[in-house]
Tab-separated table of C-alpha atoms and ligand atoms in Angstrom:
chain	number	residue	atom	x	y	z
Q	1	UNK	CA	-38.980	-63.601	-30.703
Q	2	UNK	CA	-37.772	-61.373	-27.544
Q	3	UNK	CA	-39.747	-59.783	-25.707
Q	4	UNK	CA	-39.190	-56.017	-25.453
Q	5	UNK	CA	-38.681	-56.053	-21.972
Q	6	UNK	CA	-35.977	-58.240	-22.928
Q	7	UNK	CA	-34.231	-56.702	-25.673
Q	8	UNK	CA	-34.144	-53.600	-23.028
Q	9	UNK	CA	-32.255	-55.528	-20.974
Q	10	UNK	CA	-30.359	-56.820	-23.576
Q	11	UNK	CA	-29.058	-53.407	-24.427
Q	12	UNK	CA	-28.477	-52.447	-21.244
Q	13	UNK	CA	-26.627	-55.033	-20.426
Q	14	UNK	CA	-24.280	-54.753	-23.881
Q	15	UNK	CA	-23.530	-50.999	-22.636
Q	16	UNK	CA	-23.229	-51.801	-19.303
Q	17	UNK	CA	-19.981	-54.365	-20.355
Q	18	UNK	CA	-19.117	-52.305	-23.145
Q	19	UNK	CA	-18.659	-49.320	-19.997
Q	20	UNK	CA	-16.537	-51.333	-18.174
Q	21	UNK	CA	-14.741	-52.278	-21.269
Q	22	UNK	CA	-13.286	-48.801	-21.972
Q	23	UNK	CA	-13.659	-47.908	-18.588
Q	24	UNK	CA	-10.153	-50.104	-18.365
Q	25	UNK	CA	-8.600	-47.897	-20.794
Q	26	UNK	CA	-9.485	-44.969	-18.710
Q	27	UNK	CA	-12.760	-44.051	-21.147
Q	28	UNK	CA	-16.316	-42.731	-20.444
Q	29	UNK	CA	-19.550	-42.401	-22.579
Q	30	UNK	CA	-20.508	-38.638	-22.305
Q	31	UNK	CA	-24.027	-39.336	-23.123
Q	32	UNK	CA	-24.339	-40.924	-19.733
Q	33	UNK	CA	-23.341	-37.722	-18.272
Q	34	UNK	CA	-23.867	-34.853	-20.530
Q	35	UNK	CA	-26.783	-33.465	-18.870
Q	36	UNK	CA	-24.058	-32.905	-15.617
Q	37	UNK	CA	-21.464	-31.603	-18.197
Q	38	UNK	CA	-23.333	-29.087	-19.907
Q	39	UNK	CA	-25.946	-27.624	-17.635
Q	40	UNK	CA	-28.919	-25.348	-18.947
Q	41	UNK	CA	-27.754	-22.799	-15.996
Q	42	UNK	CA	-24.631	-22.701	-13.439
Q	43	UNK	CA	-25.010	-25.696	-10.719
Q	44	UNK	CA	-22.987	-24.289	-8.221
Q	45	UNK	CA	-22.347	-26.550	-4.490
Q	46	UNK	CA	-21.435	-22.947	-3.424
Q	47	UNK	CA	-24.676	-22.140	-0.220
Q	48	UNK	CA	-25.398	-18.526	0.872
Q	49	UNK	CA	-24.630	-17.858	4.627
Q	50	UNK	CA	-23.906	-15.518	7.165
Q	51	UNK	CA	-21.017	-15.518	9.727
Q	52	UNK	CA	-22.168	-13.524	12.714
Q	53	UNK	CA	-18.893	-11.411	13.953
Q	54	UNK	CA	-20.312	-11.947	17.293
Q	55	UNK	CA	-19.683	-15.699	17.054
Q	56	UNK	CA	-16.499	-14.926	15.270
Q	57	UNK	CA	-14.638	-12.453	17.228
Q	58	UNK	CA	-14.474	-14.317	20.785
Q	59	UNK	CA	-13.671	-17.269	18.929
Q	60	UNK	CA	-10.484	-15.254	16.955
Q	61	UNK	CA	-9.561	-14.538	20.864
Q	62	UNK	CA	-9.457	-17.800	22.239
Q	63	UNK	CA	-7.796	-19.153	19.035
Q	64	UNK	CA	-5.256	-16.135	20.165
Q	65	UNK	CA	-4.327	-18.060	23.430
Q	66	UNK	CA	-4.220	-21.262	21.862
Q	67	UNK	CA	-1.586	-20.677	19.085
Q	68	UNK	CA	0.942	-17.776	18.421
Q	69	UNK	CA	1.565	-16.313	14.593
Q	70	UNK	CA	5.187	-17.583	15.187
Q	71	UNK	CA	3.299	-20.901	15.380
Q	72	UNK	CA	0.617	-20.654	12.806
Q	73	UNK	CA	2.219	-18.179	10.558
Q	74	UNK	CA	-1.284	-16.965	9.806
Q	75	UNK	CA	-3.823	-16.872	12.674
Q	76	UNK	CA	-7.128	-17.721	10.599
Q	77	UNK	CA	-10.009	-18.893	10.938
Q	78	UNK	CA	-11.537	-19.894	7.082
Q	79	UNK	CA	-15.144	-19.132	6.530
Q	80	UNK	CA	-15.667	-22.447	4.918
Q	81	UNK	CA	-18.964	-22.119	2.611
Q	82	UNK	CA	-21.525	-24.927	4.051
Q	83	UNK	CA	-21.800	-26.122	0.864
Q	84	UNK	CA	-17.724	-26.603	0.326
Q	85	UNK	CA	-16.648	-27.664	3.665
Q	86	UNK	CA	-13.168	-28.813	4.137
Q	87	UNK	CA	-11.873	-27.141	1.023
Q	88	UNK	CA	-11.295	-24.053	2.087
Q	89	UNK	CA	-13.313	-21.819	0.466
Q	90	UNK	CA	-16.063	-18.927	1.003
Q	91	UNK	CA	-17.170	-19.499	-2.763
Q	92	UNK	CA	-16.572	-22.193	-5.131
Q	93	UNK	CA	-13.485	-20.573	-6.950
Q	94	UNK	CA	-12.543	-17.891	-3.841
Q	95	UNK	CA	-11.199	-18.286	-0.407
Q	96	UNK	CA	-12.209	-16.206	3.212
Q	97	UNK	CA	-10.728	-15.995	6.128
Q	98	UNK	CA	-11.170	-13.603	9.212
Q	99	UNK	CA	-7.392	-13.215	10.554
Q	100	UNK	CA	-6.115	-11.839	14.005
Q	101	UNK	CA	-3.120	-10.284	14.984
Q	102	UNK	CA	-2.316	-9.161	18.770
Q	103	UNK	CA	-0.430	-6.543	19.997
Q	104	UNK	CA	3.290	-7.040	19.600
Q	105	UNK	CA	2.869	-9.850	17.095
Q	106	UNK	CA	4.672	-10.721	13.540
Q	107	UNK	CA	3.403	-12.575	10.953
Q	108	UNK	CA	6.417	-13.809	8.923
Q	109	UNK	CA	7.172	-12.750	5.538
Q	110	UNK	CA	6.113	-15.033	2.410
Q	111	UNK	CA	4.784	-14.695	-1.424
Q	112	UNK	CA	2.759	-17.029	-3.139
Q	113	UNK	CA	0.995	-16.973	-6.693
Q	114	UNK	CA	-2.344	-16.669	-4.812
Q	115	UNK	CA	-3.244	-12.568	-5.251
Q	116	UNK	CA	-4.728	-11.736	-1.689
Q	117	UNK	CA	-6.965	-8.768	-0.492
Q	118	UNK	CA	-7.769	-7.470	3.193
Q	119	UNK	CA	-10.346	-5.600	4.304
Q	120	UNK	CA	-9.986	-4.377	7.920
Q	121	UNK	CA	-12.700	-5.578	10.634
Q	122	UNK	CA	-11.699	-4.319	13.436
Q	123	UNK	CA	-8.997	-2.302	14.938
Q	124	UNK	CA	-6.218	-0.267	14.112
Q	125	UNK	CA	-2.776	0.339	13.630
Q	126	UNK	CA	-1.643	-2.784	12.301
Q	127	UNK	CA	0.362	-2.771	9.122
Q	128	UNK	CA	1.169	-5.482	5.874
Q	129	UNK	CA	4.210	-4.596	4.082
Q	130	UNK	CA	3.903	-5.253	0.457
Q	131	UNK	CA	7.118	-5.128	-1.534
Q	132	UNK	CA	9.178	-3.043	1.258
Q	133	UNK	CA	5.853	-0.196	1.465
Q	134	UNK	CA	4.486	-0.508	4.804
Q	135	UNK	CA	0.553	-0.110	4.457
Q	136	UNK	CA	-1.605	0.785	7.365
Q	137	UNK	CA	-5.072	-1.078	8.337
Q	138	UNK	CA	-7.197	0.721	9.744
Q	139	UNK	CA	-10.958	-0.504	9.817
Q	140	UNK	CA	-12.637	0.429	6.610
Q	141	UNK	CA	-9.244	0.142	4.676
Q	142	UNK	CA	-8.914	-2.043	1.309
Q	143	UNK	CA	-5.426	-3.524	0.746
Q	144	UNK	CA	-3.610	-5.762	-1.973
Q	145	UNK	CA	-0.946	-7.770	-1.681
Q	146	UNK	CA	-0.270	-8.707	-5.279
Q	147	UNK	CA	0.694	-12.308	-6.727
Q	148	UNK	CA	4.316	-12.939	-5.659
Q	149	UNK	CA	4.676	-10.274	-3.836
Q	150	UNK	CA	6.613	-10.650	-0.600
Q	151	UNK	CA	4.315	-9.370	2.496
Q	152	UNK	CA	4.243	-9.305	6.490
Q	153	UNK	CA	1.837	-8.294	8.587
Q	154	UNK	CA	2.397	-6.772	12.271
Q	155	UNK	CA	0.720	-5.219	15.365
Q	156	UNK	CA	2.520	-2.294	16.774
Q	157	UNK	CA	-0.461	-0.907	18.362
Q	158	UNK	CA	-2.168	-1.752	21.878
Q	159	UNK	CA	-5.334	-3.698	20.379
Q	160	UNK	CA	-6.141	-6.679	18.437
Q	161	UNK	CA	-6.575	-6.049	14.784
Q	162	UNK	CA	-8.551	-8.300	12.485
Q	163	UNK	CA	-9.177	-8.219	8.914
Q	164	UNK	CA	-11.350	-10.909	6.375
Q	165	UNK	CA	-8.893	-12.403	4.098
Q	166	UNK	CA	-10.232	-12.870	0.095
Q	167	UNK	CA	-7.590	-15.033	-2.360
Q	168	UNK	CA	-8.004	-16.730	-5.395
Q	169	UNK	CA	-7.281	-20.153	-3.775
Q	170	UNK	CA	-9.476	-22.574	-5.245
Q	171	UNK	CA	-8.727	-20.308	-8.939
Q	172	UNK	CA	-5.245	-21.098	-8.945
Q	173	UNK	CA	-5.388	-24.772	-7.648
Q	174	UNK	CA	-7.957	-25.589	-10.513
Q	175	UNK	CA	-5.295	-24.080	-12.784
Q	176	UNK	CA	-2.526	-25.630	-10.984
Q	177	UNK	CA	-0.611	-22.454	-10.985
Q	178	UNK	CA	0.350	-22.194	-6.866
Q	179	UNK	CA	3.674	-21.331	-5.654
Q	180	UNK	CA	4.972	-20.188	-2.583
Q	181	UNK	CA	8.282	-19.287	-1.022
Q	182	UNK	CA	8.877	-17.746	2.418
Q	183	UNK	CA	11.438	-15.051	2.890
Q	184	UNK	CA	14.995	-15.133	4.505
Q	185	UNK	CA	14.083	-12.474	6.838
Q	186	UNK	CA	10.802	-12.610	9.357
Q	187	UNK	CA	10.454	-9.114	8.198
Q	188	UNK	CA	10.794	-7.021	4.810
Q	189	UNK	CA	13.164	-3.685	5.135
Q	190	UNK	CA	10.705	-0.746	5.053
Q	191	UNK	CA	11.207	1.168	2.153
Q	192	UNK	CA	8.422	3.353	1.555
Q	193	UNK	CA	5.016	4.338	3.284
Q	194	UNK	CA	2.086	3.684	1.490
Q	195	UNK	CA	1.172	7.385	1.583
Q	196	UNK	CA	3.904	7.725	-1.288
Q	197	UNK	CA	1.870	5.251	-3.623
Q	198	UNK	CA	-1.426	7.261	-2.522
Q	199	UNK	CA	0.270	10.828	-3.545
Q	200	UNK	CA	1.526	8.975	-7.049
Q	201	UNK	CA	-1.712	7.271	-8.091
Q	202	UNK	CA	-4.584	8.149	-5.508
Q	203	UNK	CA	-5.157	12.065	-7.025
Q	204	UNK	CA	-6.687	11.123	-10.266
Q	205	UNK	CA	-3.151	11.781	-11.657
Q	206	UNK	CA	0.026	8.907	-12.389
Q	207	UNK	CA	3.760	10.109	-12.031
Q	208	UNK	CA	4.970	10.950	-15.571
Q	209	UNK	CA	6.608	8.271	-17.388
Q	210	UNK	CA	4.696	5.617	-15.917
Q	211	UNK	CA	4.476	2.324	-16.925
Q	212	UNK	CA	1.978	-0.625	-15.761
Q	213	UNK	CA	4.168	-4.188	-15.634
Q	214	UNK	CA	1.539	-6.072	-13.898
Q	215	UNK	CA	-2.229	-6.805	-13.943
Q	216	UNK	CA	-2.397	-5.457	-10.373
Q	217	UNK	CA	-2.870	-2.194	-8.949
Q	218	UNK	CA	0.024	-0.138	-8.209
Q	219	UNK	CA	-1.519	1.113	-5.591
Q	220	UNK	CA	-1.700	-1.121	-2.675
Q	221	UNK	CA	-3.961	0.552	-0.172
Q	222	UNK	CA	-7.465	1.922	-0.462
Q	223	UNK	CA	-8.168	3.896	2.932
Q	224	UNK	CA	-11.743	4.270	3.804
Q	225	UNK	CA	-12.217	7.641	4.620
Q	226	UNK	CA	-11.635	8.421	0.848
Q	227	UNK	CA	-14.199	5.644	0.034
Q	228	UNK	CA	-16.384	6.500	2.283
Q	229	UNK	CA	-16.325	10.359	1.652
Q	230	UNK	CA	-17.281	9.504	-2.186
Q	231	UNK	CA	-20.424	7.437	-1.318
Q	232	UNK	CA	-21.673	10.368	1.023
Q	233	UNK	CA	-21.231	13.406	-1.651
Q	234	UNK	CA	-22.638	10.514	-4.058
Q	235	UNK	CA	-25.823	9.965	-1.499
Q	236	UNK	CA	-26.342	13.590	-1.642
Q	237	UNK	CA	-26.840	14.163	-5.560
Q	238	UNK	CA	-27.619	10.828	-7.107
Q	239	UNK	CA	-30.496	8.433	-7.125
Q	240	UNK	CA	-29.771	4.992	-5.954
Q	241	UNK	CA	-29.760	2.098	-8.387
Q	242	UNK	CA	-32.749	0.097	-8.189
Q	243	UNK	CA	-30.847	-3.386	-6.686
Q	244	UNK	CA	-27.615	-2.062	-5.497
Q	245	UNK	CA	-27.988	1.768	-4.350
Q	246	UNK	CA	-24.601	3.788	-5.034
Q	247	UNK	CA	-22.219	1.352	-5.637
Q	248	UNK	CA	-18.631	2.018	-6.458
Q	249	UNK	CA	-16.128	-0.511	-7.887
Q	250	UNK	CA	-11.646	-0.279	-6.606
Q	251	UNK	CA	-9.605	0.269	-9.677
Q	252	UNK	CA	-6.366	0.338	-11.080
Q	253	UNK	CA	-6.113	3.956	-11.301
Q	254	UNK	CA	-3.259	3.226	-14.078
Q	255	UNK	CA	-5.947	1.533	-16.191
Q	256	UNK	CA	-9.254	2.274	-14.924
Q	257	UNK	CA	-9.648	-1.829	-14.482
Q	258	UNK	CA	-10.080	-3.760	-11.809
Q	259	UNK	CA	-7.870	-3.420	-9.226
Q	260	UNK	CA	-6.526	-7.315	-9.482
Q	261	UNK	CA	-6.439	-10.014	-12.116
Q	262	UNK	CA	-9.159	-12.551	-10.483
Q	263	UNK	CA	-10.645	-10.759	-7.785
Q	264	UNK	CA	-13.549	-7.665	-8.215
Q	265	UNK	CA	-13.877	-5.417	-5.477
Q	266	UNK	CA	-16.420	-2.841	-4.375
Q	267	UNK	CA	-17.931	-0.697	-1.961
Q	268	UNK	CA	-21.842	0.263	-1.505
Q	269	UNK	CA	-24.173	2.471	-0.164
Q	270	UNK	CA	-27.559	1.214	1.135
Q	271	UNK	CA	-29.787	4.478	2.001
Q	272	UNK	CA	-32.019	3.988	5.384
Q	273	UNK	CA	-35.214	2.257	4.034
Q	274	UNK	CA	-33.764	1.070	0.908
Q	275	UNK	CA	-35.428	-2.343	-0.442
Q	276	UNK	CA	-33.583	-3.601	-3.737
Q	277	UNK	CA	-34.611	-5.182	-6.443
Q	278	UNK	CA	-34.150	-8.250	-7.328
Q	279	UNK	CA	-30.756	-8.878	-8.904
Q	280	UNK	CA	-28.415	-12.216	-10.042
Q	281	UNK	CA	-24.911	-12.691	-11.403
Q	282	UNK	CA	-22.437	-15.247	-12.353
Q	283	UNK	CA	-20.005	-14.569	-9.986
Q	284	UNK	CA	-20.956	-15.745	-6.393
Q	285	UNK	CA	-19.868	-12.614	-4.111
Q	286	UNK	CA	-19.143	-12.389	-0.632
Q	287	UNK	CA	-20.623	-9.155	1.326
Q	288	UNK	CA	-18.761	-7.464	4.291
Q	289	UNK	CA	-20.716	-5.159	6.380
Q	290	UNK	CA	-18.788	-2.052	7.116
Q	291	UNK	CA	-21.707	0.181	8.894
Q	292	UNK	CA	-25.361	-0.671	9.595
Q	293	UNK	CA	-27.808	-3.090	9.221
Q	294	UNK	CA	-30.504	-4.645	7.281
Q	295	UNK	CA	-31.456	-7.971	5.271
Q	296	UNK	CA	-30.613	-9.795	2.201
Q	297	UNK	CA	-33.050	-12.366	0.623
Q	298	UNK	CA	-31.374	-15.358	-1.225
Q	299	UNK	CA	-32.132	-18.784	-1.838
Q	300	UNK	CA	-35.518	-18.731	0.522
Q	301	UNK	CA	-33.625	-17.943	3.205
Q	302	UNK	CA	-33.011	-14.047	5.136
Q	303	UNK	CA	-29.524	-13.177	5.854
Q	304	UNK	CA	-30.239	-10.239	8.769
Q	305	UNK	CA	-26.529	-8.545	9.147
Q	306	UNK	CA	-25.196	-6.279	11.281
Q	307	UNK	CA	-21.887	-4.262	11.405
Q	308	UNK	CA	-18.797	-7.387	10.436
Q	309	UNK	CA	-20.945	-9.706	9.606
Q	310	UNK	CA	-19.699	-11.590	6.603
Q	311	UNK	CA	-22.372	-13.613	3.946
Q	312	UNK	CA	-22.458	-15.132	0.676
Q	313	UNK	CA	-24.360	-14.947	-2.400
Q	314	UNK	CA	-24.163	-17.638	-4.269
Q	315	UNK	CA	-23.899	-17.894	-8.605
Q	316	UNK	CA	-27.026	-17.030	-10.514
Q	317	UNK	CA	-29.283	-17.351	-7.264
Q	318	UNK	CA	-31.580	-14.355	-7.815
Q	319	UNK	CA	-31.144	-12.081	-4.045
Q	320	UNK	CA	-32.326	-8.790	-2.745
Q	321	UNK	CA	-30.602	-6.388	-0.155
Q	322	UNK	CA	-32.392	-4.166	2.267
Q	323	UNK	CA	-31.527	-1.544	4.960
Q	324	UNK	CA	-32.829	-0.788	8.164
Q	325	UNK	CA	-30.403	2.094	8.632
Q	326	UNK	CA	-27.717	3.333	6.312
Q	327	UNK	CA	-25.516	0.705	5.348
Q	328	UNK	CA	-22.187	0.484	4.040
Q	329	UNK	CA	-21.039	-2.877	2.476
Q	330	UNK	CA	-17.834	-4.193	1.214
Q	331	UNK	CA	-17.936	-6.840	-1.334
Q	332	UNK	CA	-15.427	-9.160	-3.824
Q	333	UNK	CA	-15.976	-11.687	-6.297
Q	334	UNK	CA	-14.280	-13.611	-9.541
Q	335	UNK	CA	-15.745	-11.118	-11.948
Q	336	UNK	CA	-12.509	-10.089	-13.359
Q	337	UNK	CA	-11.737	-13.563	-14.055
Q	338	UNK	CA	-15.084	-14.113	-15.506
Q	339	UNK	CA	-15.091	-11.301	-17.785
Q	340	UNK	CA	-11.169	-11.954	-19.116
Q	341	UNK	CA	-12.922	-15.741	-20.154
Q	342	UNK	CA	-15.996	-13.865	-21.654
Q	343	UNK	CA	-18.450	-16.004	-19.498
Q	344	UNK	CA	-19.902	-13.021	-17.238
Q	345	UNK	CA	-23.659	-12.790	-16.780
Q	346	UNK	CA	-25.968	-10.463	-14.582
Q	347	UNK	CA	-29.408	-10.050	-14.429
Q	348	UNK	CA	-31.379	-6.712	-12.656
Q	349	UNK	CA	-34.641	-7.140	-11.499
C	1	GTQ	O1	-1.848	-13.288	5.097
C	1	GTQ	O2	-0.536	-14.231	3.672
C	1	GTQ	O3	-5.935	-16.032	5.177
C	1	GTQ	O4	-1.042	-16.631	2.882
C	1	GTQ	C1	-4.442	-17.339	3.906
C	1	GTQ	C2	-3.198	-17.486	3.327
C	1	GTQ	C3	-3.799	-15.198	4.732
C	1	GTQ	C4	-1.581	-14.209	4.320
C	1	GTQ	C5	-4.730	-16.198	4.597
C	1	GTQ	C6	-2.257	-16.481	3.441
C	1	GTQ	C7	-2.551	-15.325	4.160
């Protein structure tokens, strides 16, 4: 008779070769790993952090006198999540980069399948064209350059201009769905100014006739004085929500959906004093601070931000914002993407 001990070992030992058996043929037992394939909730690597701008902006300068954009094409530096380091991304499934562009400069035309969004830091007068429509950037301002969509960016003004980059990088790579093709030309001919696209379908109204042939906005640029003017009459009259105070959400104004495919984007108001409540989603979101300051609680650790300062909050990890003055915050996340899958989740309080 065999011990147990024995017959244990016995068995472990038959799996053990049977593993390696089918392991040649490119097999694996799932029970061994189940528990990893099927969690109870998500397991994301994705940390929360803050990127102080005052780290980041003298460090965008001397990156300026180290390498041209005729060089680098892009001048970046990636906000590489703690917990993702070396692949390029701000959240498991999104990317985030602060970019700089110097007086003078031209960052060549290109497209690629990644959809990209801006949202001015600091300065103005810069432009992007998208599709031949030269948009402005002006701190504040929201702008889309759509999947495939040719775009350049330049400087024509006397100051640096930088902006924090958001694309659905690590999206379309999981997906294997990238392309990208630069453009004969360094720059696009300007057709239009984006002004055109904000008479056509920034007035609550669409030109007659219209028809939507892409998942995108057709409008391309989201100035913030607009934004910002609806928070303020909104402050005014309405009570703040209990986690998020008065929050607004960019949209297609052709569809009343999100403004891109993958990417969710948003602007908030935080009144002076305000102390959410607690509140948790599926989609990891990374926070831009337009105006103010204050604190956000996640993951046992406090996030204090000031104006430009750029943090994380990562999948399902329960978080709170506060405000020490009014605060204005710019946001994104893969909540369109989520929702189109039916695997979106949010808890409040
Ligand atoms: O401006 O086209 O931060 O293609 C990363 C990739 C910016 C851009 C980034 C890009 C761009």
């Amino acid at each position: 008779m065999k011990s147990t001990l024995q017959m244990k070992r016995t068995v472990s030992e038959q799996r053990q070769s049977f593993y390696e058996e089918i392991n040649r043929a490119n097999l694996a037992p799932l029970w061994e790993v189940l528990h990893d394939v099927v969690t109870r909730e998500p397991k994301t690597p994705c940390l929360p952090y803050l990127w102080k701008w005052a780290d980041i902006w003298p460090w965008l300068l001397k990156a300026s006198d180290l390498i041209s954009t005729q060089e680098s094409i892009r001048r970046v530096l990636v906000l590489e999540n703690p917990g993702l380091r070396g692949k390029s991304s701000i959240t498991h499934s999104l990317y985030g980069g602060v970019q700089v562009i110097m007086p003078g400069e031209v960052a060549p035309s290109h497209r690629h399948s990644q959809t990209a969004m801006r949202f001015v830091l600091q300065g103005k007068g810069a432009y992007t064209t998208v599709s031949g429509q030269r948009v402005s950037m002006n701190v504040g301002d929201f702008i889309i350059t759509p999947s495939w969509v040719f775009h350049d960016h330049g400087n024509p003004s006397d100051e640096p201009v930088a902006w924090l980059d958001g694309l659905d990088v690590a999206l379309v790579e999981l997906l294997d769905a990238q392309f990208m093709e630069v453009d004969s030309g360094e720059r696009q001919v300007v057709q239009h100014a984006a002004d055109l696209d904000l008479a056509r379908f920034g007035n609550t109204m669409l030109p007659v006739g219209y028809k939507s042939h892409s998942r995108t906005s057709p409008l391309f640029w989201y100035p913030y004085d607009r934004t910002r003017e609806a928070l303020e009459t909104m402050k005014t009259q309405d009570d703040p929500h209990e986690c998020w105070g008065h929050k607004l959400q960019y949209t297609d104004p052709s569809t009343g959906g999100w403004a891109m495919p993958t990417m969710a984007t948003f602007m908030q108001l935080l009144p002076v004093g305000f102390r959410g409540a607690v509140y948790r989603s599926t989609d990891s979101t990374v926070y831009a601070v337009v105006e103010g300051e204050g604190r956000c609680h996640v993951g046992g650790q406090t996030l204090a931000f000031g104006p430009k300062d750029v943090f994380v909050c990562p999948s399902w990890m329960p978080y709170r914002l506060e405000a020490t003055t009014e605060t204005v915050l710019f946001s994104y996340s893969d909540r369109p993407a989520q929702q189109a899958l039916d695997l979106w989740r949010e808890q409040i309080g």
